[in-house]
């Protein structure tokens, strides 16, 4: 504990000199925090009427964490080449000490050089932010959307609920307003939200109209993600299948709701709860390793 009056008497100076020293120390600590991410802080303790150094944790990313995040970003292939390179450069500049930047940059160099941007080649980060604000403020949106089949566009009025990412693309999850579900959807009584790829939104307007969903009925992204495969919406289903592949762990990671019902001689009977038809695509992709039971 450092007390101004005691230190002033000890060093034979005015208390204001000690105060200036304390301010210099506070500035130094702030600069060190910006440089290495360690947030030590000089605080005044009103109980003991003195100053103490409060040790903080590392608020920045470590070299290892930055490298891992950059690798994940590159593998996601979520952005155009320019966007991806800009994000990686900012991560290196802001998260890695100057002396280690070349090491991390060298470890990423080959993947950066061979990076393949998504086929749509669209920049949409500004749309993500607009959608995020509309979701937070519960504001209805209108959009013009380019459908996958037929290459036609449709206009929709939505209650936006969440932004999600899966398999190279960002998605908007929302409830549609003012549409004839009998004509538009395969399952007219589907109570679950619809999923849109954000890069396929051609035009969008956030309206001044608000919507309200009771807290008990709120959309929970975490629970939805556990049950949705390949971001295909649809009914909630239960599937049961036999798996005789090399890694049951890979199955449990792909299907977070999966549970092993039995196992015999390396053959597992697995059951999972999932949304929509995406699970059918995955089951077919497993070939002879999977046999659907029900």
PDB file of C-alpha atoms in Angstrom:
ATOM      1  CA  UNK A   1       0.000   0.000   0.000  1.00  0.00           C
ATOM      2  CA  UNK A   2       1.400   3.376  -1.025  1.00  0.00           C
ATOM      3  CA  UNK A   3       0.138   6.473   0.828  1.00  0.00           C
ATOM      4  CA  UNK A   4       0.917   9.913  -0.574  1.00  0.00           C
ATOM      5  CA  UNK A   5       1.611  11.670   2.738  1.00  0.00           C
ATOM      6  CA  UNK A   6       3.962   8.916   3.950  1.00  0.00           C
ATOM      7  CA  UNK A   7       5.884   8.798   0.668  1.00  0.00           C
ATOM      8  CA  UNK A   8       6.127  12.593   0.522  1.00  0.00           C
ATOM      9  CA  UNK A   9       7.627  12.631   4.041  1.00  0.00           C
ATOM     10  CA  UNK A  10       9.967   9.728   3.189  1.00  0.00           C
ATOM     11  CA  UNK A  11      11.389  11.426   0.096  1.00  0.00           C
ATOM     12  CA  UNK A  12      11.148  14.999   1.340  1.00  0.00           C
ATOM     13  CA  UNK A  13       8.898  16.206  -1.469  1.00  0.00           C
ATOM     14  CA  UNK A  14       5.441  17.715  -1.844  1.00  0.00           C
ATOM     15  CA  UNK A  15       2.434  15.349  -1.956  1.00  0.00           C
ATOM     16  CA  UNK A  16       1.704  16.662  -5.463  1.00  0.00           C
ATOM     17  CA  UNK A  17       5.024  15.219  -6.632  1.00  0.00           C
ATOM     18  CA  UNK A  18       3.967  11.776  -5.413  1.00  0.00           C
ATOM     19  CA  UNK A  19       0.611  12.226  -7.161  1.00  0.00           C
ATOM     20  CA  UNK A  20       2.411  12.990 -10.441  1.00  0.00           C
ATOM     21  CA  UNK A  21       4.554   9.877  -9.975  1.00  0.00           C
ATOM     22  CA  UNK A  22       1.421   7.790  -9.433  1.00  0.00           C
ATOM     23  CA  UNK A  23      -0.129   9.208 -12.614  1.00  0.00           C
ATOM     24  CA  UNK A  24       3.061   8.357 -14.533  1.00  0.00           C
ATOM     25  CA  UNK A  25       2.834   4.785 -13.223  1.00  0.00           C
ATOM     26  CA  UNK A  26      -0.845   4.578 -14.230  1.00  0.00           C
ATOM     27  CA  UNK A  27       0.009   5.748 -17.769  1.00  0.00           C
ATOM     28  CA  UNK A  28       2.909   3.283 -17.968  1.00  0.00           C
ATOM     29  CA  UNK A  29       0.652   0.384 -16.942  1.00  0.00           C
ATOM     30  CA  UNK A  30      -1.944   1.364 -19.554  1.00  0.00           C
ATOM     31  CA  UNK A  31       0.738   1.420 -22.270  1.00  0.00           C
ATOM     32  CA  UNK A  32       2.063  -1.965 -21.151  1.00  0.00           C
ATOM     33  CA  UNK A  33      -1.465  -3.391 -21.241  1.00  0.00           C
ATOM     34  CA  UNK A  34      -1.932  -2.194 -24.821  1.00  0.00           C
ATOM     35  CA  UNK A  35       1.415  -3.730 -25.793  1.00  0.00           C
ATOM     36  CA  UNK A  36       1.336  -7.153 -24.110  1.00  0.00           C
ATOM     37  CA  UNK A  37      -2.293  -7.541 -23.034  1.00  0.00           C
ATOM     38  CA  UNK A  38      -1.567  -7.803 -19.304  1.00  0.00           C
ATOM     39  CA  UNK A  39      -4.033  -5.493 -17.536  1.00  0.00           C
ATOM     40  CA  UNK A  40      -2.265  -4.461 -14.312  1.00  0.00           C
ATOM     41  CA  UNK A  41      -3.919  -1.436 -12.715  1.00  0.00           C
ATOM     42  CA  UNK A  42      -3.120   1.172 -10.053  1.00  0.00           C
ATOM     43  CA  UNK A  43      -6.212   1.578  -7.842  1.00  0.00           C
ATOM     44  CA  UNK A  44      -7.068   3.705  -4.824  1.00  0.00           C
ATOM     45  CA  UNK A  45      -8.255   1.777  -1.764  1.00  0.00           C
ATOM     46  CA  UNK A  46     -10.714   3.973   0.140  1.00  0.00           C
ATOM     47  CA  UNK A  47     -10.604   1.685   3.182  1.00  0.00           C
ATOM     48  CA  UNK A  48      -6.831   1.909   3.686  1.00  0.00           C
ATOM     49  CA  UNK A  49      -6.594   5.367   2.058  1.00  0.00           C
ATOM     50  CA  UNK A  50      -3.753   4.384  -0.205  1.00  0.00           C
ATOM     51  CA  UNK A  51      -2.787   3.084  -3.624  1.00  0.00           C
ATOM     52  CA  UNK A  52      -2.113  -0.527  -4.529  1.00  0.00           C
ATOM     53  CA  UNK A  53      -1.186  -2.435  -7.657  1.00  0.00           C
ATOM     54  CA  UNK A  54      -3.978  -4.748  -8.768  1.00  0.00           C
ATOM     55  CA  UNK A  55      -2.693  -7.564 -10.916  1.00  0.00           C
ATOM     56  CA  UNK A  56      -4.942  -8.333 -13.851  1.00  0.00           C
ATOM     57  CA  UNK A  57      -5.138 -11.306 -16.157  1.00  0.00           C
ATOM     58  CA  UNK A  58      -4.046 -11.354 -19.757  1.00  0.00           C
ATOM     59  CA  UNK A  59      -6.841  -9.579 -21.618  1.00  0.00           C
ATOM     60  CA  UNK A  60      -5.305 -10.063 -25.048  1.00  0.00           C
ATOM     61  CA  UNK A  61      -4.885 -13.198 -27.124  1.00  0.00           C
ATOM     62  CA  UNK A  62      -1.700 -15.195 -26.667  1.00  0.00           C
ATOM     63  CA  UNK A  63       0.479 -16.089 -29.662  1.00  0.00           C
ATOM     64  CA  UNK A  64      -0.953 -19.608 -29.566  1.00  0.00           C
ATOM     65  CA  UNK A  65      -4.552 -18.374 -29.406  1.00  0.00           C
ATOM     66  CA  UNK A  66      -4.013 -15.916 -32.263  1.00  0.00           C
ATOM     67  CA  UNK A  67      -2.494 -18.631 -34.443  1.00  0.00           C
ATOM     68  CA  UNK A  68      -5.389 -20.992 -33.682  1.00  0.00           C
ATOM     69  CA  UNK A  69      -8.038 -18.327 -34.425  1.00  0.00           C
ATOM     70  CA  UNK A  70      -6.336 -17.411 -37.713  1.00  0.00           C
ATOM     71  CA  UNK A  71      -6.222 -21.090 -38.743  1.00  0.00           C
ATOM     72  CA  UNK A  72      -9.935 -21.478 -37.971  1.00  0.00           C
ATOM     73  CA  UNK A  73     -10.750 -18.325 -39.966  1.00  0.00           C
ATOM     74  CA  UNK A  74      -8.785 -19.529 -42.985  1.00  0.00           C
ATOM     75  CA  UNK A  75     -10.482 -22.920 -42.867  1.00  0.00           C
ATOM     76  CA  UNK A  76     -13.930 -21.299 -42.628  1.00  0.00           C
ATOM     77  CA  UNK A  77     -13.518 -19.659 -46.075  1.00  0.00           C
ATOM     78  CA  UNK A  78     -16.290 -17.311 -44.954  1.00  0.00           C
ATOM     79  CA  UNK A  79     -15.059 -14.081 -46.557  1.00  0.00           C
ATOM     80  CA  UNK A  80     -13.717 -12.697 -49.813  1.00  0.00           C
ATOM     81  CA  UNK A  81      -9.958 -12.808 -50.153  1.00  0.00           C
ATOM     82  CA  UNK A  82      -9.527  -9.096 -49.373  1.00  0.00           C
ATOM     83  CA  UNK A  83     -11.764  -9.280 -46.288  1.00  0.00           C
ATOM     84  CA  UNK A  84      -9.957 -12.345 -44.982  1.00  0.00           C
ATOM     85  CA  UNK A  85      -6.492 -10.855 -45.470  1.00  0.00           C
ATOM     86  CA  UNK A  86      -7.551  -7.615 -43.759  1.00  0.00           C
ATOM     87  CA  UNK A  87      -8.942  -9.497 -40.741  1.00  0.00           C
ATOM     88  CA  UNK A  88      -5.799 -11.627 -40.411  1.00  0.00           C
ATOM     89  CA  UNK A  89      -3.552  -8.556 -40.641  1.00  0.00           C
ATOM     90  CA  UNK A  90      -5.555  -6.809 -37.905  1.00  0.00           C
ATOM     91  CA  UNK A  91      -5.372  -9.853 -35.639  1.00  0.00           C
ATOM     92  CA  UNK A  92      -1.586 -10.031 -36.034  1.00  0.00           C
ATOM     93  CA  UNK A  93      -1.171  -6.287 -35.505  1.00  0.00           C
ATOM     94  CA  UNK A  94      -3.375  -6.055 -32.418  1.00  0.00           C
ATOM     95  CA  UNK A  95      -2.896  -9.411 -30.719  1.00  0.00           C
ATOM     96  CA  UNK A  96       0.734 -10.422 -31.312  1.00  0.00           C
ATOM     97  CA  UNK A  97       3.742  -8.608 -29.830  1.00  0.00           C
ATOM     98  CA  UNK A  98       5.900  -7.033 -32.535  1.00  0.00           C
ATOM     99  CA  UNK A  99       8.782  -9.450 -31.958  1.00  0.00           C
ATOM    100  CA  UNK A 100       6.594 -12.513 -32.629  1.00  0.00           C
ATOM    101  CA  UNK A 101       4.580 -11.271 -35.610  1.00  0.00           C
ATOM    102  CA  UNK A 102       6.960 -12.664 -38.226  1.00  0.00           C
ATOM    103  CA  UNK A 103       6.832 -16.125 -36.622  1.00  0.00           C
ATOM    104  CA  UNK A 104       3.018 -16.231 -36.677  1.00  0.00           C
ATOM    105  CA  UNK A 105       2.903 -14.675 -40.159  1.00  0.00           C
ATOM    106  CA  UNK A 106       5.313 -17.319 -41.498  1.00  0.00           C
ATOM    107  CA  UNK A 107       3.156 -20.113 -40.046  1.00  0.00           C
ATOM    108  CA  UNK A 108       0.143 -18.690 -41.894  1.00  0.00           C
ATOM    109  CA  UNK A 109       1.877 -17.703 -45.124  1.00  0.00           C
ATOM    110  CA  UNK A 110       1.163 -20.818 -47.198  1.00  0.00           C
ATOM    111  CA  UNK A 111      -2.530 -20.987 -46.322  1.00  0.00           C
ATOM    112  CA  UNK A 112      -2.906 -17.261 -46.968  1.00  0.00           C
ATOM    113  CA  UNK A 113      -1.298 -17.636 -50.401  1.00  0.00           C
ATOM    114  CA  UNK A 114      -3.584 -20.527 -51.374  1.00  0.00           C
ATOM    115  CA  UNK A 115      -6.753 -19.105 -49.800  1.00  0.00           C
ATOM    116  CA  UNK A 116      -9.841 -19.731 -51.932  1.00  0.00           C
ATOM    117  CA  UNK A 117     -12.668 -17.275 -51.429  1.00  0.00           C
ATOM    118  CA  UNK A 118     -16.329 -18.398 -51.555  1.00  0.00           C
ATOM    119  CA  UNK A 119     -17.946 -18.639 -54.979  1.00  0.00           C
ATOM    120  CA  UNK A 120     -20.461 -15.866 -54.292  1.00  0.00           C
ATOM    121  CA  UNK A 121     -17.593 -13.324 -53.907  1.00  0.00           C
ATOM    122  CA  UNK A 122     -19.887 -10.949 -52.001  1.00  0.00           C
ATOM    123  CA  UNK A 123     -19.062  -8.491 -49.227  1.00  0.00           C
ATOM    124  CA  UNK A 124     -21.806  -8.508 -46.589  1.00  0.00           C
ATOM    125  CA  UNK A 125     -20.286  -7.594 -43.203  1.00  0.00           C
ATOM    126  CA  UNK A 126     -22.307  -4.371 -43.185  1.00  0.00           C
ATOM    127  CA  UNK A 127     -25.500  -6.440 -43.555  1.00  0.00           C
ATOM    128  CA  UNK A 128     -24.511  -8.604 -40.585  1.00  0.00           C
ATOM    129  CA  UNK A 129     -24.207  -5.512 -38.389  1.00  0.00           C
ATOM    130  CA  UNK A 130     -27.543  -4.126 -39.620  1.00  0.00           C
ATOM    131  CA  UNK A 131     -29.221  -7.448 -38.934  1.00  0.00           C
ATOM    132  CA  UNK A 132     -27.616  -7.652 -35.498  1.00  0.00           C
ATOM    133  CA  UNK A 133     -29.076  -4.279 -34.546  1.00  0.00           C
ATOM    134  CA  UNK A 134     -32.512  -5.257 -35.906  1.00  0.00           C
ATOM    135  CA  UNK A 135     -32.421  -8.475 -33.844  1.00  0.00           C
ATOM    136  CA  UNK A 136     -31.439  -6.648 -30.671  1.00  0.00           C
ATOM    137  CA  UNK A 137     -34.150  -4.007 -31.160  1.00  0.00           C
ATOM    138  CA  UNK A 138     -36.809  -6.561 -32.303  1.00  0.00           C
ATOM    139  CA  UNK A 139     -37.454  -4.661 -35.541  1.00  0.00           C
ATOM    140  CA  UNK A 140     -39.153  -6.199 -38.567  1.00  0.00           C
ATOM    141  CA  UNK A 141     -37.118  -6.284 -41.793  1.00  0.00           C
ATOM    142  CA  UNK A 142     -38.025  -6.474 -45.473  1.00  0.00           C
ATOM    143  CA  UNK A 143     -35.668  -8.190 -47.886  1.00  0.00           C
ATOM    144  CA  UNK A 144     -35.309  -9.314 -51.464  1.00  0.00           C
ATOM    145  CA  UNK A 145     -33.789 -12.774 -51.526  1.00  0.00           C
ATOM    146  CA  UNK A 146     -32.205 -14.762 -54.355  1.00  0.00           C
ATOM    147  CA  UNK A 147     -33.361 -18.372 -54.116  1.00  0.00           C
ATOM    148  CA  UNK A 148     -31.036 -21.297 -54.794  1.00  0.00           C
ATOM    149  CA  UNK A 149     -33.491 -23.043 -57.127  1.00  0.00           C
ATOM    150  CA  UNK A 150     -34.587 -21.336 -60.312  1.00  0.00           C
ATOM    151  CA  UNK A 151     -32.354 -18.305 -59.695  1.00  0.00           C
ATOM    152  CA  UNK A 152     -35.422 -16.153 -59.006  1.00  0.00           C
ATOM    153  CA  UNK A 153     -35.858 -13.572 -56.258  1.00  0.00           C
ATOM    154  CA  UNK A 154     -38.598 -13.351 -53.643  1.00  0.00           C
ATOM    155  CA  UNK A 155     -39.596 -10.599 -51.258  1.00  0.00           C
ATOM    156  CA  UNK A 156     -40.047 -11.406 -47.586  1.00  0.00           C
ATOM    157  CA  UNK A 157     -41.108  -9.625 -44.411  1.00  0.00           C
ATOM    158  CA  UNK A 158     -39.286 -11.142 -41.434  1.00  0.00           C
ATOM    159  CA  UNK A 159     -38.982 -11.096 -37.693  1.00  0.00           C
ATOM    160  CA  UNK A 160     -35.179 -11.603 -37.455  1.00  0.00           C
ATOM    161  CA  UNK A 161     -34.134 -13.867 -34.576  1.00  0.00           C
ATOM    162  CA  UNK A 162     -30.464 -14.811 -34.919  1.00  0.00           C
ATOM    163  CA  UNK A 163     -27.310 -14.768 -37.044  1.00  0.00           C
ATOM    164  CA  UNK A 164     -25.511 -18.094 -37.331  1.00  0.00           C
ATOM    165  CA  UNK A 165     -22.509 -19.534 -39.182  1.00  0.00           C
ATOM    166  CA  UNK A 166     -22.119 -23.014 -40.629  1.00  0.00           C
ATOM    167  CA  UNK A 167     -20.244 -24.702 -43.464  1.00  0.00           C
ATOM    168  CA  UNK A 168     -18.745 -21.595 -45.168  1.00  0.00           C
ATOM    169  CA  UNK A 169     -21.816 -19.332 -44.907  1.00  0.00           C
ATOM    170  CA  UNK A 170     -23.541 -16.896 -42.549  1.00  0.00           C
ATOM    171  CA  UNK A 171     -27.260 -17.371 -42.078  1.00  0.00           C
ATOM    172  CA  UNK A 172     -30.214 -15.310 -40.866  1.00  0.00           C
ATOM    173  CA  UNK A 173     -32.861 -17.165 -38.866  1.00  0.00           C
ATOM    174  CA  UNK A 174     -36.314 -15.567 -38.680  1.00  0.00           C
ATOM    175  CA  UNK A 175     -40.084 -15.922 -38.761  1.00  0.00           C
ATOM    176  CA  UNK A 176     -41.864 -14.886 -41.975  1.00  0.00           C
ATOM    177  CA  UNK A 177     -44.817 -12.507 -41.809  1.00  0.00           C
ATOM    178  CA  UNK A 178     -47.678 -12.223 -44.314  1.00  0.00           C
ATOM    179  CA  UNK A 179     -47.092 -15.290 -46.508  1.00  0.00           C
ATOM    180  CA  UNK A 180     -49.307 -18.143 -47.700  1.00  0.00           C
ATOM    181  CA  UNK A 181     -47.441 -21.089 -46.167  1.00  0.00           C
ATOM    182  CA  UNK A 182     -49.639 -23.585 -48.021  1.00  0.00           C
ATOM    183  CA  UNK A 183     -48.213 -22.360 -51.323  1.00  0.00           C
ATOM    184  CA  UNK A 184     -44.713 -21.387 -50.229  1.00  0.00           C
ATOM    185  CA  UNK A 185     -43.632 -24.300 -48.051  1.00  0.00           C
ATOM    186  CA  UNK A 186     -43.544 -28.058 -48.144  1.00  0.00           C
ATOM    187  CA  UNK A 187     -44.762 -28.163 -44.523  1.00  0.00           C
ATOM    188  CA  UNK A 188     -47.319 -25.400 -44.009  1.00  0.00           C
ATOM    189  CA  UNK A 189     -47.659 -26.154 -40.285  1.00  0.00           C
ATOM    190  CA  UNK A 190     -43.927 -25.962 -39.590  1.00  0.00           C
ATOM    191  CA  UNK A 191     -43.649 -23.938 -36.328  1.00  0.00           C
ATOM    192  CA  UNK A 192     -39.912 -23.387 -36.640  1.00  0.00           C
ATOM    193  CA  UNK A 193     -38.129 -20.350 -38.151  1.00  0.00           C
ATOM    194  CA  UNK A 194     -36.880 -20.122 -41.720  1.00  0.00           C
ATOM    195  CA  UNK A 195     -33.182 -19.955 -42.612  1.00  0.00           C
ATOM    196  CA  UNK A 196     -31.661 -17.564 -45.179  1.00  0.00           C
ATOM    197  CA  UNK A 197     -28.107 -17.296 -46.447  1.00  0.00           C
ATOM    198  CA  UNK A 198     -27.034 -13.705 -45.803  1.00  0.00           C
ATOM    199  CA  UNK A 199     -24.896 -13.466 -48.947  1.00  0.00           C
ATOM    200  CA  UNK A 200     -28.048 -14.196 -51.013  1.00  0.00           C
ATOM    201  CA  UNK A 201     -29.910 -11.183 -49.597  1.00  0.00           C
ATOM    202  CA  UNK A 202     -29.958  -8.809 -52.571  1.00  0.00           C
ATOM    203  CA  UNK A 203     -31.587  -5.872 -50.798  1.00  0.00           C
ATOM    204  CA  UNK A 204     -32.707  -5.206 -47.232  1.00  0.00           C
ATOM    205  CA  UNK A 205     -34.621  -2.579 -45.256  1.00  0.00           C
ATOM    206  CA  UNK A 206     -34.939  -2.391 -41.463  1.00  0.00           C
ATOM    207  CA  UNK A 207     -38.407  -0.997 -40.755  1.00  0.00           C
ATOM    208  CA  UNK A 208     -39.650   0.998 -37.786  1.00  0.00           C
ATOM    209  CA  UNK A 209     -42.108  -1.789 -36.967  1.00  0.00           C
ATOM    210  CA  UNK A 210     -41.368  -3.789 -33.814  1.00  0.00           C
ATOM    211  CA  UNK A 211     -42.303  -7.360 -32.924  1.00  0.00           C
ATOM    212  CA  UNK A 212     -42.522  -9.067 -29.561  1.00  0.00           C
ATOM    213  CA  UNK A 213     -41.873 -12.687 -28.651  1.00  0.00           C
ATOM    214  CA  UNK A 214     -42.611 -13.830 -25.071  1.00  0.00           C
ATOM    215  CA  UNK A 215     -39.480 -14.682 -23.118  1.00  0.00           C
ATOM    216  CA  UNK A 216     -40.646 -18.263 -22.635  1.00  0.00           C
ATOM    217  CA  UNK A 217     -40.887 -18.645 -26.447  1.00  0.00           C
ATOM    218  CA  UNK A 218     -37.608 -16.884 -27.263  1.00  0.00           C
ATOM    219  CA  UNK A 219     -35.359 -18.357 -29.919  1.00  0.00           C
ATOM    220  CA  UNK A 220     -32.235 -19.986 -28.463  1.00  0.00           C
ATOM    221  CA  UNK A 221     -29.397 -20.264 -30.978  1.00  0.00           C
ATOM    222  CA  UNK A 222     -27.480 -22.775 -28.855  1.00  0.00           C
ATOM    223  CA  UNK A 223     -30.357 -25.245 -28.658  1.00  0.00           C
ATOM    224  CA  UNK A 224     -31.174 -24.767 -32.356  1.00  0.00           C
ATOM    225  CA  UNK A 225     -27.561 -25.409 -33.378  1.00  0.00           C
ATOM    226  CA  UNK A 226     -27.473 -28.673 -31.446  1.00  0.00           C
ATOM    227  CA  UNK A 227     -30.252 -30.025 -33.635  1.00  0.00           C
ATOM    228  CA  UNK A 228     -29.744 -28.491 -37.082  1.00  0.00           C
ATOM    229  CA  UNK A 229     -27.466 -30.018 -39.725  1.00  0.00           C
ATOM    230  CA  UNK A 230     -26.144 -28.114 -42.748  1.00  0.00           C
ATOM    231  CA  UNK A 231     -28.523 -25.232 -41.828  1.00  0.00           C
ATOM    232  CA  UNK A 232     -31.541 -26.928 -43.391  1.00  0.00           C
ATOM    233  CA  UNK A 233     -34.748 -26.029 -41.570  1.00  0.00           C
ATOM    234  CA  UNK A 234     -37.780 -28.269 -41.139  1.00  0.00           C
ATOM    235  CA  UNK A 235     -39.568 -30.468 -38.652  1.00  0.00           C
ATOM    236  CA  UNK A 236     -37.996 -31.726 -35.443  1.00  0.00           C
ATOM    237  CA  UNK A 237     -37.193 -35.403 -36.030  1.00  0.00           C
ATOM    238  CA  UNK A 238     -35.674 -38.358 -34.235  1.00  0.00           C
ATOM    239  CA  UNK A 239     -33.368 -40.681 -36.156  1.00  0.00           C
ATOM    240  CA  UNK A 240     -31.820 -43.971 -35.142  1.00  0.00           C
ATOM    241  CA  UNK A 241     -28.978 -45.600 -37.033  1.00  0.00           C
ATOM    242  CA  UNK A 242     -26.171 -48.144 -36.770  1.00  0.00           C
ATOM    243  CA  UNK A 243     -22.616 -46.851 -37.143  1.00  0.00           C
ATOM    244  CA  UNK A 244     -19.588 -49.074 -37.799  1.00  0.00           C
ATOM    245  CA  UNK A 245     -16.984 -46.482 -38.845  1.00  0.00           C
ATOM    246  CA  UNK A 246     -13.584 -45.620 -37.422  1.00  0.00           C
ATOM    247  CA  UNK A 247     -14.542 -42.776 -35.075  1.00  0.00           C
ATOM    248  CA  UNK A 248     -17.727 -42.641 -33.038  1.00  0.00           C
ATOM    249  CA  UNK A 249     -16.364 -39.384 -31.587  1.00  0.00           C
ATOM    250  CA  UNK A 250     -16.721 -37.722 -35.004  1.00  0.00           C
ATOM    251  CA  UNK A 251     -20.396 -38.762 -35.065  1.00  0.00           C
ATOM    252  CA  UNK A 252     -21.046 -37.364 -31.583  1.00  0.00           C
ATOM    253  CA  UNK A 253     -19.296 -34.108 -32.528  1.00  0.00           C
ATOM    254  CA  UNK A 254     -21.329 -33.784 -35.742  1.00  0.00           C
ATOM    255  CA  UNK A 255     -24.609 -34.566 -33.918  1.00  0.00           C
ATOM    256  CA  UNK A 256     -24.478 -32.912 -30.467  1.00  0.00           C
ATOM    257  CA  UNK A 257     -27.837 -34.434 -29.439  1.00  0.00           C
ATOM    258  CA  UNK A 258     -26.703 -37.961 -30.306  1.00  0.00           C
ATOM    259  CA  UNK A 259     -26.607 -40.657 -27.658  1.00  0.00           C
ATOM    260  CA  UNK A 260     -25.234 -44.175 -27.926  1.00  0.00           C
ATOM    261  CA  UNK A 261     -27.971 -46.714 -27.187  1.00  0.00           C
ATOM    262  CA  UNK A 262     -25.770 -49.788 -27.487  1.00  0.00           C
ATOM    263  CA  UNK A 263     -22.398 -51.044 -28.736  1.00  0.00           C
ATOM    264  CA  UNK A 264     -21.279 -54.491 -29.817  1.00  0.00           C
ATOM    265  CA  UNK A 265     -18.096 -55.489 -31.656  1.00  0.00           C
ATOM    266  CA  UNK A 266     -17.435 -51.923 -32.817  1.00  0.00           C
ATOM    267  CA  UNK A 267     -21.004 -51.410 -34.098  1.00  0.00           C
ATOM    268  CA  UNK A 268     -22.922 -48.593 -32.386  1.00  0.00           C
ATOM    269  CA  UNK A 269     -26.641 -47.929 -32.316  1.00  0.00           C
ATOM    270  CA  UNK A 270     -27.078 -44.151 -32.124  1.00  0.00           C
ATOM    271  CA  UNK A 271     -30.143 -41.961 -31.693  1.00  0.00           C
ATOM    272  CA  UNK A 272     -30.314 -38.193 -32.294  1.00  0.00           C
ATOM    273  CA  UNK A 273     -32.868 -35.393 -32.381  1.00  0.00           C
ATOM    274  CA  UNK A 274     -32.452 -33.055 -35.365  1.00  0.00           C
ATOM    275  CA  UNK A 275     -34.200 -30.369 -37.428  1.00  0.00           C
ATOM    276  CA  UNK A 276     -35.023 -30.811 -41.103  1.00  0.00           C
ATOM    277  CA  UNK A 277     -33.526 -32.826 -43.925  1.00  0.00           C
ATOM    278  CA  UNK A 278     -29.885 -31.934 -43.427  1.00  0.00           C
ATOM    279  CA  UNK A 279     -29.387 -35.154 -41.479  1.00  0.00           C
ATOM    280  CA  UNK A 280     -30.386 -37.149 -44.591  1.00  0.00           C
ATOM    281  CA  UNK A 281     -27.486 -35.598 -46.527  1.00  0.00           C
ATOM    282  CA  UNK A 282     -25.044 -36.491 -43.782  1.00  0.00           C
ATOM    283  CA  UNK A 283     -26.304 -40.067 -43.419  1.00  0.00           C
ATOM    284  CA  UNK A 284     -25.968 -40.669 -47.169  1.00  0.00           C
ATOM    285  CA  UNK A 285     -22.445 -39.230 -47.134  1.00  0.00           C
ATOM    286  CA  UNK A 286     -21.339 -41.943 -44.680  1.00  0.00           C
ATOM    287  CA  UNK A 287     -21.907 -44.777 -47.151  1.00  0.00           C
ATOM    288  CA  UNK A 288     -21.581 -48.280 -45.733  1.00  0.00           C
ATOM    289  CA  UNK A 289     -20.555 -46.986 -42.323  1.00  0.00           C
ATOM    290  CA  UNK A 290     -24.175 -46.089 -41.540  1.00  0.00           C
ATOM    291  CA  UNK A 291     -27.451 -48.033 -41.723  1.00  0.00           C
ATOM    292  CA  UNK A 292     -30.640 -46.188 -40.854  1.00  0.00           C
ATOM    293  CA  UNK A 293     -32.845 -48.101 -38.413  1.00  0.00           C
ATOM    294  CA  UNK A 294     -35.740 -45.630 -38.124  1.00  0.00           C
TER     295      UNK A 294
END
